[in-house]
mmCIF file of C-alpha atoms in Angstrom:
data_model
loop_
_atom_site.group_PDB
_atom_site.id
_atom_site.type_symbol
_atom_site.label_atom_id
_atom_site.label_comp_id
_atom_site.label_asym_id
_atom_site.label_seq_id
_atom_site.Cartn_x
_atom_site.Cartn_y
_atom_site.Cartn_z
ATOM 1 C CA MET T 1397 -4.963 21.977 -2.450
ATOM 2 C CA ILE T 1398 -5.279 18.286 -2.571
ATOM 3 C CA LEU T 1399 -8.038 18.323 0.258
ATOM 4 C CA PRO T 1400 -10.327 21.455 0.935
ATOM 5 C CA SER T 1401 -9.754 22.864 3.901
ATOM 6 C CA SER T 1402 -13.011 21.991 5.396
ATOM 7 C CA TYR T 1403 -11.876 18.349 5.173
ATOM 8 C CA LEU T 1404 -8.891 19.033 7.484
ATOM 9 C CA LEU T 1405 -11.006 18.532 10.725
ATOM 10 C CA PHE T 1406 -11.878 14.902 9.187
ATOM 11 C CA LEU T 1407 -8.251 14.476 8.415
ATOM 12 C CA PHE T 1408 -7.044 15.109 11.774
ATOM 13 C CA THR T 1409 -9.577 13.077 13.708
ATOM 14 C CA LEU T 1410 -8.699 10.259 11.179
ATOM 15 C CA ILE T 1411 -4.781 10.642 12.651
ATOM 16 C CA LEU T 1412 -6.069 11.180 16.253
ATOM 17 C CA GLY T 1413 -8.158 7.589 15.545
ATOM 18 C CA SER T 1414 -4.847 5.671 14.556
ATOM 19 C CA ILE T 1415 -2.918 7.287 17.708
ATOM 20 C CA ILE T 1416 -5.607 6.038 20.275
ATOM 21 C CA SER T 1417 -5.617 2.717 18.557
ATOM 22 C CA ILE T 1418 -1.633 2.951 18.960
ATOM 23 C CA SER T 1419 -1.362 4.099 22.278
ATOM 24 C CA SER T 1420 -4.312 2.099 23.667
ATOM 25 C CA SER T 1421 -3.752 -0.251 26.668
ATOM 26 C CA SER T 1422 -6.531 -2.067 25.879
ATOM 27 C CA TRP T 1423 -8.419 -4.014 22.902
ATOM 28 C CA PHE T 1424 -11.355 -1.805 23.651
ATOM 29 C CA GLY T 1425 -9.279 1.402 23.539
ATOM 30 C CA GLY T 1426 -7.898 0.135 20.207
ATOM 31 C CA TRP T 1427 -11.452 -0.891 18.591
ATOM 32 C CA VAL T 1428 -12.421 2.688 19.659
ATOM 33 C CA GLY T 1429 -9.574 4.227 17.941
ATOM 34 C CA LEU T 1430 -10.367 2.041 14.613
ATOM 35 C CA GLU T 1431 -13.893 3.099 14.840
ATOM 36 C CA LEU T 1432 -13.052 6.972 14.694
ATOM 37 C CA ASN T 1433 -10.135 6.331 12.461
ATOM 38 C CA MET T 1434 -13.319 4.507 9.923
ATOM 39 C CA MET T 1435 -15.653 7.264 10.519
ATOM 40 C CA SER T 1436 -13.233 9.802 10.024
ATOM 41 C CA PHE T 1437 -12.177 8.569 6.424
ATOM 42 C CA ILE T 1438 -15.642 8.258 5.203
ATOM 43 C CA PRO T 1439 -16.410 11.753 4.465
ATOM 44 C CA LEU T 1440 -13.134 12.208 2.799
ATOM 45 C CA LEU T 1441 -14.117 9.967 0.290
ATOM 46 C CA THR T 1442 -17.351 11.777 -0.692
ATOM 47 C CA LEU T 1443 -15.147 14.927 -1.524
ATOM 48 C CA LYS T 1444 -17.227 14.630 -5.178
ATOM 49 C CA PHE T 1445 -21.006 13.876 -4.928
ATOM 50 C CA ASN T 1446 -21.011 11.398 -7.581
ATOM 51 C CA SER T 1447 -21.806 7.490 -7.712
ATOM 52 C CA TYR T 1448 -18.275 6.205 -7.818
ATOM 53 C CA PHE T 1449 -17.361 8.006 -4.740
ATOM 54 C CA SER T 1450 -20.554 7.371 -2.991
ATOM 55 C CA GLU T 1451 -20.099 3.627 -4.019
ATOM 56 C CA ALA T 1452 -16.781 3.628 -2.558
ATOM 57 C CA ALA T 1453 -17.568 5.292 0.598
ATOM 58 C CA LEU T 1454 -20.485 2.533 1.106
ATOM 59 C CA LYS T 1455 -17.991 -0.580 0.072
ATOM 60 C CA TYR T 1456 -15.715 1.072 2.703
ATOM 61 C CA PHE T 1457 -18.235 1.212 5.411
ATOM 62 C CA LEU T 1458 -19.706 -1.991 5.045
ATOM 63 C CA ILE T 1459 -16.035 -3.609 4.989
ATOM 64 C CA GLN T 1460 -15.019 -2.216 8.102
ATOM 65 C CA ALA T 1461 -18.133 -2.305 9.775
ATOM 66 C CA LEU T 1462 -18.153 -6.082 9.707
ATOM 67 C CA GLY T 1463 -14.606 -6.299 10.700
ATOM 68 C CA SER T 1464 -15.467 -3.968 13.872
ATOM 69 C CA ALA T 1465 -18.046 -6.473 14.387
ATOM 70 C CA LEU T 1466 -15.748 -9.870 14.322
ATOM 71 C CA PHE T 1467 -13.626 -7.742 16.492
ATOM 72 C CA ILE T 1468 -16.624 -7.302 19.013
ATOM 73 C CA TYR T 1469 -17.710 -10.697 18.628
ATOM 74 C CA ALA T 1470 -14.142 -11.768 19.880
ATOM 75 C CA SER T 1471 -14.682 -10.154 23.203
ATOM 76 C CA CYS T 1472 -18.146 -12.222 23.606
ATOM 77 C CA ALA T 1473 -16.216 -15.162 22.632
ATOM 78 C CA SER T 1474 -13.580 -14.663 25.275
ATOM 79 C CA ILE T 1475 -15.992 -15.670 27.640
ATOM 80 C CA SER T 1476 -16.746 -19.192 27.127
ATOM 81 C CA PHE T 1477 -13.467 -19.659 24.269
ATOM 82 C CA SER T 1478 -10.721 -17.877 25.341
ATOM 83 C CA HIS T 1479 -8.394 -19.456 23.138
ATOM 84 C CA LEU T 1480 -10.605 -18.253 20.080
ATOM 85 C CA MET T 1481 -10.554 -14.658 21.213
ATOM 86 C CA TYR T 1482 -7.339 -13.860 19.155
ATOM 87 C CA THR T 1483 -8.297 -15.899 16.227
ATOM 88 C CA PHE T 1484 -11.411 -13.655 15.935
ATOM 89 C CA ILE T 1485 -9.166 -10.486 16.193
ATOM 90 C CA LEU T 1486 -6.501 -11.565 13.803
ATOM 91 C CA PHE T 1487 -9.171 -12.374 11.093
ATOM 92 C CA SER T 1488 -10.910 -8.830 11.476
ATOM 93 C CA LEU T 1489 -7.369 -7.053 11.678
ATOM 94 C CA LEU T 1490 -6.432 -8.839 8.487
ATOM 95 C CA LEU T 1491 -10.237 -7.723 7.045
ATOM 96 C CA LYS T 1492 -9.389 -4.276 7.643
ATOM 97 C CA LEU T 1493 -5.982 -4.412 6.038
ATOM 98 C CA ALA T 1494 -7.219 -5.986 2.907
ATOM 99 C CA ALA T 1495 -4.673 -9.321 3.552
ATOM 100 C CA ALA T 1496 -6.026 -12.413 1.380
ATOM 101 C CA PRO T 1497 -8.134 -14.051 1.787
ATOM 102 C CA PHE T 1498 -10.005 -11.269 2.966
ATOM 103 C CA HIS T 1499 -8.613 -8.650 0.164
ATOM 104 C CA PHE T 1500 -11.738 -8.949 -2.580
ATOM 105 C CA TRP T 1501 -12.806 -5.196 -1.103
ATOM 106 C CA PHE T 1502 -9.671 -3.447 -1.283
ATOM 107 C CA PRO T 1503 -9.377 -3.217 -5.131
ATOM 108 C CA GLN T 1504 -13.080 -2.481 -5.749
ATOM 109 C CA VAL T 1505 -13.154 0.536 -3.051
ATOM 110 C CA SER T 1506 -9.646 1.974 -4.844
ATOM 111 C CA GLU T 1507 -11.201 2.034 -8.199
ATOM 112 C CA GLY T 1508 -13.587 4.667 -7.051
ATOM 113 C CA LEU T 1509 -11.093 6.963 -5.355
ATOM 114 C CA ASN T 1510 -8.868 9.880 -6.478
ATOM 115 C CA TRP T 1511 -5.317 9.700 -5.682
ATOM 116 C CA PRO T 1512 -5.290 11.395 -2.457
ATOM 117 C CA GLN T 1513 -7.598 9.214 -0.731
ATOM 118 C CA MET T 1514 -5.869 6.372 -2.594
ATOM 119 C CA PHE T 1515 -2.733 6.839 -0.986
ATOM 120 C CA ILE T 1516 -4.278 7.473 2.607
ATOM 121 C CA LEU T 1517 -6.185 4.138 2.084
ATOM 122 C CA SER T 1518 -2.899 2.417 1.086
ATOM 123 C CA THR T 1519 -0.714 3.823 3.975
ATOM 124 C CA ILE T 1520 -2.278 5.577 6.697
ATOM 125 C CA GLN T 1521 -5.349 3.495 7.419
ATOM 126 C CA LYS T 1522 -3.476 0.501 7.593
ATOM 127 C CA LEU T 1523 -0.973 1.691 10.213
ATOM 128 C CA ALA T 1524 -3.168 1.180 13.088
ATOM 129 C CA PRO T 1525 -4.223 -2.568 12.449
ATOM 130 C CA MET T 1526 -0.514 -3.204 11.657
ATOM 131 C CA VAL T 1527 0.315 -2.363 15.185
ATOM 132 C CA LEU T 1528 -2.858 -3.861 17.083
ATOM 133 C CA LEU T 1529 -1.323 -6.659 14.497
ATOM 134 C CA SER T 1530 1.618 -6.757 15.824
ATOM 135 C CA TYR T 1531 0.615 -7.365 19.624
ATOM 136 C CA LEU T 1532 -0.610 -10.978 18.229
ATOM 137 C CA SER T 1533 2.781 -12.109 16.882
ATOM 138 C CA MET T 1534 3.437 -13.634 20.196
ATOM 139 C CA ASN T 1535 1.427 -16.641 19.913
ATOM 140 C CA THR T 1536 2.571 -19.686 17.781
ATOM 141 C CA MET T 1537 -1.100 -19.857 16.254
ATOM 142 C CA THR T 1538 -1.419 -16.519 15.276
ATOM 143 C CA ILE T 1539 2.115 -16.327 13.890
ATOM 144 C CA LYS T 1540 1.202 -19.544 11.673
ATOM 145 C CA ILE T 1541 -2.199 -17.797 10.444
ATOM 146 C CA ILE T 1542 -0.141 -14.224 9.534
ATOM 147 C CA MET T 1543 2.686 -16.417 7.473
ATOM 148 C CA THR T 1544 -0.184 -18.261 5.545
ATOM 149 C CA SER T 1545 -2.105 -14.723 4.696
ATOM 150 C CA ALA T 1546 1.064 -13.624 3.724
ATOM 151 C CA ILE T 1547 1.812 -16.031 1.307
ATOM 152 C CA LEU T 1548 -1.481 -15.793 -0.325
ATOM 153 C CA SER T 1549 -1.432 -12.220 -0.241
ATOM 154 C CA ALA T 1550 2.122 -12.430 -2.121
ATOM 155 C CA MET T 1551 0.577 -14.671 -4.774
ATOM 156 C CA ILE T 1552 -2.770 -12.908 -5.115
ATOM 157 C CA GLY T 1553 -1.342 -8.873 -4.985
ATOM 158 C CA ALA T 1554 0.779 -10.347 -7.970
ATOM 159 C CA TRP T 1555 -1.409 -12.549 -9.962
ATOM 160 C CA GLY T 1556 -4.338 -9.946 -9.662
ATOM 161 C CA GLY T 1557 -2.389 -7.218 -11.247
ATOM 162 C CA LEU T 1558 -1.781 -8.753 -14.512
ATOM 163 C CA ASN T 1559 -3.498 -7.631 -17.626
ATOM 164 C CA LEU T 1560 -5.198 -4.922 -15.865
ATOM 165 C CA THR T 1561 -5.135 -1.056 -17.320
ATOM 166 C CA PRO T 1562 -6.693 1.144 -14.627
ATOM 167 C CA LEU T 1563 -3.729 2.235 -12.475
ATOM 168 C CA ARG T 1564 -5.745 2.320 -9.413
ATOM 169 C CA LYS T 1565 -6.534 -1.207 -9.571
ATOM 170 C CA ILE T 1566 -2.977 -2.027 -10.530
ATOM 171 C CA LEU T 1567 -1.587 -0.177 -7.590
ATOM 172 C CA ALA T 1568 -4.232 -1.962 -5.052
ATOM 173 C CA PHE T 1569 -3.161 -5.459 -5.962
ATOM 174 C CA SER T 1570 0.730 -3.503 -5.441
ATOM 175 C CA SER T 1571 -0.276 -2.912 -2.251
ATOM 176 C CA ILE T 1572 -1.617 -6.195 -1.073
ATOM 177 C CA ASN T 1573 1.687 -7.741 -2.671
ATOM 178 C CA HIS T 1574 3.574 -5.404 -0.275
ATOM 179 C CA LEU T 1575 1.332 -6.381 2.600
ATOM 180 C CA SER T 1576 2.635 -9.845 2.476
ATOM 181 C CA TRP T 1577 6.317 -8.417 3.240
ATOM 182 C CA ILE T 1578 5.171 -6.315 6.013
ATOM 183 C CA LEU T 1579 2.989 -9.098 7.410
ATOM 184 C CA ILE T 1580 6.419 -11.451 7.481
ATOM 185 C CA ALA T 1581 8.375 -8.403 9.094
ATOM 186 C CA ILE T 1582 5.217 -8.251 11.756
ATOM 187 C CA SER T 1583 5.655 -11.735 12.461
ATOM 188 C CA ILE T 1584 9.596 -11.403 12.992
ATOM 189 C CA SER T 1585 10.232 -8.076 14.725
ATOM 190 C CA ASP T 1586 8.595 -4.488 15.134
ATOM 191 C CA ILE T 1587 11.385 -2.422 13.627
ATOM 192 C CA PHE T 1588 11.455 -4.299 10.526
ATOM 193 C CA TRP T 1589 7.615 -4.006 9.767
ATOM 194 C CA LEU T 1590 7.915 -0.182 10.509
ATOM 195 C CA THR T 1591 11.071 0.083 8.367
ATOM 196 C CA TYR T 1592 9.128 -1.606 5.593
ATOM 197 C CA PHE T 1593 6.296 0.690 6.137
ATOM 198 C CA VAL T 1594 8.031 4.014 6.156
ATOM 199 C CA PHE T 1595 9.787 2.890 2.667
ATOM 200 C CA TYR T 1596 6.368 1.707 0.814
ATOM 201 C CA SER T 1597 4.711 4.901 2.329
ATOM 202 C CA LEU T 1598 7.013 7.444 0.661
ATOM 203 C CA ILE T 1599 7.726 5.561 -2.451
ATOM 204 C CA SER T 1600 3.905 5.331 -2.916
ATOM 205 C CA LEU T 1601 3.494 9.018 -2.236
ATOM 206 C CA SER T 1602 6.200 9.760 -5.188
ATOM 207 C CA VAL T 1603 4.195 7.451 -7.602
ATOM 208 C CA MET T 1604 0.559 8.708 -6.540
ATOM 209 C CA MET T 1605 1.409 12.366 -6.448
ATOM 210 C CA THR T 1606 2.711 11.917 -10.094
ATOM 211 C CA PHE T 1607 -0.305 10.282 -11.080
ATOM 212 C CA TYR T 1608 -2.410 12.994 -9.483
ATOM 213 C CA LYS T 1609 -0.100 15.713 -11.207
ATOM 214 C CA ILE T 1610 -1.343 14.649 -14.712
ATOM 215 C CA GLN T 1611 -4.820 12.866 -13.078
ATOM 216 C CA ALA T 1612 -3.786 9.733 -15.012
ATOM 217 C CA PHE T 1613 -6.376 6.821 -13.996
ATOM 218 C CA THR T 1614 -5.178 4.232 -16.874
ATOM 219 C CA LEU T 1615 -2.301 3.440 -19.081
ATOM 220 C CA SER T 1616 -3.490 5.543 -22.252
ATOM 221 C CA SER T 1617 -3.866 8.684 -20.041
ATOM 222 C CA ILE T 1618 -0.350 8.470 -18.800
ATOM 223 C CA ILE T 1619 0.879 7.842 -22.618
ATOM 224 C CA GLN T 1620 -1.340 10.552 -23.816
ATOM 225 C CA SER T 1621 -0.461 12.991 -21.119
ATOM 226 C CA ASN T 1622 1.040 16.334 -21.791
ATOM 227 C CA GLN T 1623 4.073 15.739 -19.314
ATOM 228 C CA ASN T 1624 5.691 13.416 -21.921
ATOM 229 C CA THR T 1625 9.211 14.492 -22.215
ATOM 230 C CA ALA T 1626 12.158 12.116 -22.122
ATOM 231 C CA SER T 1627 13.335 13.389 -17.990
ATOM 232 C CA TYR T 1628 9.572 12.961 -16.938
ATOM 233 C CA ALA T 1629 9.112 9.119 -18.587
ATOM 234 C CA LEU T 1630 12.934 8.032 -17.000
ATOM 235 C CA ILE T 1631 11.784 9.545 -13.517
ATOM 236 C CA MET T 1632 8.472 8.069 -13.374
ATOM 237 C CA SER T 1633 9.764 4.713 -14.582
ATOM 238 C CA LEU T 1634 12.283 4.934 -11.791
ATOM 239 C CA ASN T 1635 9.676 5.491 -9.415
ATOM 240 C CA LEU T 1636 7.332 2.667 -10.576
ATOM 241 C CA LEU T 1637 10.386 0.075 -10.748
ATOM 242 C CA SER T 1638 11.432 1.287 -7.163
ATOM 243 C CA LEU T 1639 7.942 0.418 -6.144
ATOM 244 C CA GLY T 1640 8.864 -2.971 -7.587
ATOM 245 C CA GLY T 1641 11.606 -3.601 -5.604
ATOM 246 C CA LEU T 1642 14.496 -3.661 -8.713
ATOM 247 C CA PRO T 1643 17.721 -3.276 -7.374
ATOM 248 C CA PRO T 1644 19.664 -0.857 -6.486
ATOM 249 C CA LEU T 1645 16.518 1.494 -6.134
ATOM 250 C CA THR T 1646 15.507 2.753 -2.696
ATOM 251 C CA GLY T 1647 12.597 0.212 -2.947
ATOM 252 C CA PHE T 1648 14.965 -2.799 -2.867
ATOM 253 C CA ILE T 1649 16.433 -2.022 0.606
ATOM 254 C CA PRO T 1650 13.569 -2.855 3.176
ATOM 255 C CA LYS T 1651 13.329 -6.421 0.786
ATOM 256 C CA TRP T 1652 17.050 -6.873 1.044
ATOM 257 C CA MET T 1653 16.557 -6.615 4.531
ATOM 258 C CA ILE T 1654 14.002 -8.847 5.211
ATOM 259 C CA MET T 1655 15.428 -11.286 3.027
ATOM 260 C CA GLN T 1656 18.384 -11.689 5.000
ATOM 261 C CA ILE T 1657 16.787 -11.911 8.156
ATOM 262 C CA MET T 1658 14.223 -14.737 6.534
ATOM 263 C CA ILE T 1659 17.489 -16.736 5.508
ATOM 264 C CA ASN T 1660 18.655 -16.358 8.529
ATOM 265 C CA MET T 1661 15.623 -17.797 10.451
ATOM 266 C CA ASN T 1662 15.540 -20.747 7.526
ATOM 267 C CA LEU T 1663 12.265 -19.470 6.078
ATOM 268 C CA PHE T 1664 13.355 -20.309 2.437
ATOM 269 C CA PHE T 1665 9.612 -21.977 1.527
ATOM 270 C CA ILE T 1666 7.938 -18.902 2.628
ATOM 271 C CA LEU T 1667 10.921 -16.683 0.909
ATOM 272 C CA PHE T 1668 10.266 -18.351 -2.177
ATOM 273 C CA PHE T 1669 6.869 -17.135 -2.777
ATOM 274 C CA LEU T 1670 7.766 -13.706 -1.718
ATOM 275 C CA LEU T 1671 10.450 -13.272 -4.735
ATOM 276 C CA LEU T 1672 8.052 -15.288 -6.861
ATOM 277 C CA SER T 1673 5.547 -12.993 -6.500
ATOM 278 C CA ALA T 1674 8.103 -9.661 -6.459
ATOM 279 C CA LEU T 1675 9.337 -10.961 -9.938
ATOM 280 C CA ILE T 1676 5.632 -11.250 -11.392
ATOM 281 C CA THR T 1677 5.036 -7.461 -9.616
ATOM 282 C CA LEU T 1678 7.842 -6.262 -11.629
ATOM 283 C CA TYR T 1679 6.816 -7.430 -14.868
ATOM 284 C CA PHE T 1680 3.158 -5.425 -14.563
ATOM 285 C CA TYR T 1681 5.366 -2.195 -13.408
ATOM 286 C CA LEU T 1682 7.249 -2.672 -16.841
ATOM 287 C CA ARG T 1683 4.370 -2.918 -18.644
ATOM 288 C CA ILE T 1684 3.495 0.780 -17.811
ATOM 289 C CA ALA T 1685 7.392 1.850 -17.973
ATOM 290 C CA ILE T 1686 8.290 0.315 -21.226
ATOM 291 C CA PRO T 1687 5.888 1.683 -23.467
ATOM 292 C CA PHE T 1688 6.486 5.010 -21.692
ATOM 293 C CA LEU T 1689 10.305 5.362 -22.184
ATOM 294 C CA ILE T 1690 9.505 4.525 -25.891
ATOM 295 C CA LEU T 1691 6.792 6.563 -26.605
ATOM 296 C CA SER T 1692 8.550 9.967 -24.483
ATOM 297 C CA THR T 1693 11.451 9.754 -27.446
ATOM 298 C CA PRO T 1694 11.059 12.542 -29.893
ATOM 299 C CA THR T 1695 10.790 9.848 -33.016
ATOM 300 C CA MET T 1696 7.950 7.767 -31.517
ATOM 301 C CA ASN T 1697 6.339 10.358 -29.778
ATOM 302 C CA PHE T 1698 2.888 11.305 -31.437
ATOM 303 C CA ASN T 1699 1.551 13.538 -28.437
ATOM 304 C CA MET T 1700 1.072 16.946 -29.691
ATOM 305 C CA LYS T 1701 1.067 18.632 -26.435
ATOM 306 C CA LEU T 1702 4.659 17.764 -26.053
ATOM 307 C CA ASN T 1703 5.833 21.499 -25.999
ATOM 308 C CA ASN T 1704 3.137 22.529 -23.036
ATOM 309 C CA SER T 1705 4.255 20.344 -20.325
ATOM 310 C CA SER T 1706 4.832 22.364 -16.827
ATOM 311 C CA PRO T 1707 8.038 22.194 -14.753
ATOM 312 C CA PHE T 1708 7.928 19.677 -11.697
ATOM 313 C CA SER T 1709 6.950 21.012 -8.143
ATOM 314 C CA SER T 1710 10.020 20.833 -5.869
ATOM 315 C CA LEU T 1711 8.106 18.743 -3.437
ATOM 316 C CA LEU T 1712 7.409 16.203 -6.163
ATOM 317 C CA LEU T 1713 11.017 16.452 -7.132
ATOM 318 C CA ILE T 1714 12.257 15.539 -3.731
ATOM 319 C CA PHE T 1715 9.567 12.644 -3.240
ATOM 320 C CA MET T 1716 10.808 11.342 -6.713
ATOM 321 C CA SER T 1717 14.753 12.049 -5.950
ATOM 322 C CA PHE T 1718 14.204 9.549 -2.923
ATOM 323 C CA ASN T 1719 13.713 6.517 -5.429
ATOM 324 C CA LEU T 1720 17.336 6.857 -6.092
ATOM 325 C CA TYR T 1721 18.765 6.902 -2.678
ATOM 326 C CA GLY T 1722 19.279 3.262 -3.298
ATOM 327 C CA ILE T 1723 21.880 3.849 -5.751
ATOM 328 C CA LEU T 1724 24.177 4.956 -3.097
ATOM 329 C CA LEU T 1725 23.839 1.813 -0.688
ATOM 330 C CA PRO T 1726 27.114 0.470 -2.279
ATOM 331 C CA PHE T 1727 28.948 3.310 -0.699
ATOM 332 C CA TYR T 1728 27.387 3.021 2.216
ATOM 333 C CA SER T 1729 28.366 -0.447 2.640
ATOM 334 C CA LEU T 1730 31.840 0.742 2.057
ATOM 335 C CA LEU T 1731 32.180 3.219 4.424
ATOM 336 C CA ILE T 1732 30.616 0.817 7.070
#
């Protein structure tokens, strides 16, 4: 099992906290759900009692506690400065989401996690703050702050992932970059960011499940894995390129949708930064994929464990095949 059965209670309360925040009719209920979500995730970080997991749990707790304190301060500020209340709530949610310029903690925490916890931190833990953030997208000032944070997240997520070898840090900066697209979608409409979030979650699940299967945490550990067959290298590379949004793979579909909406709304300045950052992120995905493909060929492979590779599980193949659905998109358009 990925998580011991004794920790299923914490996983249940974690999801329950997100549901409470999403379904709450007041900011207080949203704060309660976020606190329950945070306190349920910390035991999941400390599955193994070593310094890396403990350090990641402590960093996560301190940052989330700071965001919660800022959230509470917003309610106090609303008594005398009502116009600042939503600004402080917005900053606290951006801090919990690890959106730039409050992104500094996310790669540091990710480096001390295992792949299941990394997936929860990148997806489930961000759902409730995103929903609460969408409630603030009715104000002109908050929309401008969200768009500014989206531009910063796009560039920082792209430049931060360059010249890195730890896979968890690379995917952490990739998550920050994808968050920029979600922030823009939040400022436009709920249906667009929910669609993007679902696509990103499924693609990330396929990539992280693969890394978890081979216990890969650096670029060198991927190359030295006992799964270096040509089919495995091809599927893994397609997963990474789909996460980068390369057409016609599945990861391009939500980006294409948001690009069309931004063009219709004349948001060309913001779109330029998003596309530039997407190009840079595609580069460091290629840094993983190209050596992987080259060294998996029989003439270039020096790994003596090549014949000991185990077959893929059916569940892993299902999630991997999701990244190929985008290839069928031209046929969908012909039917329509």
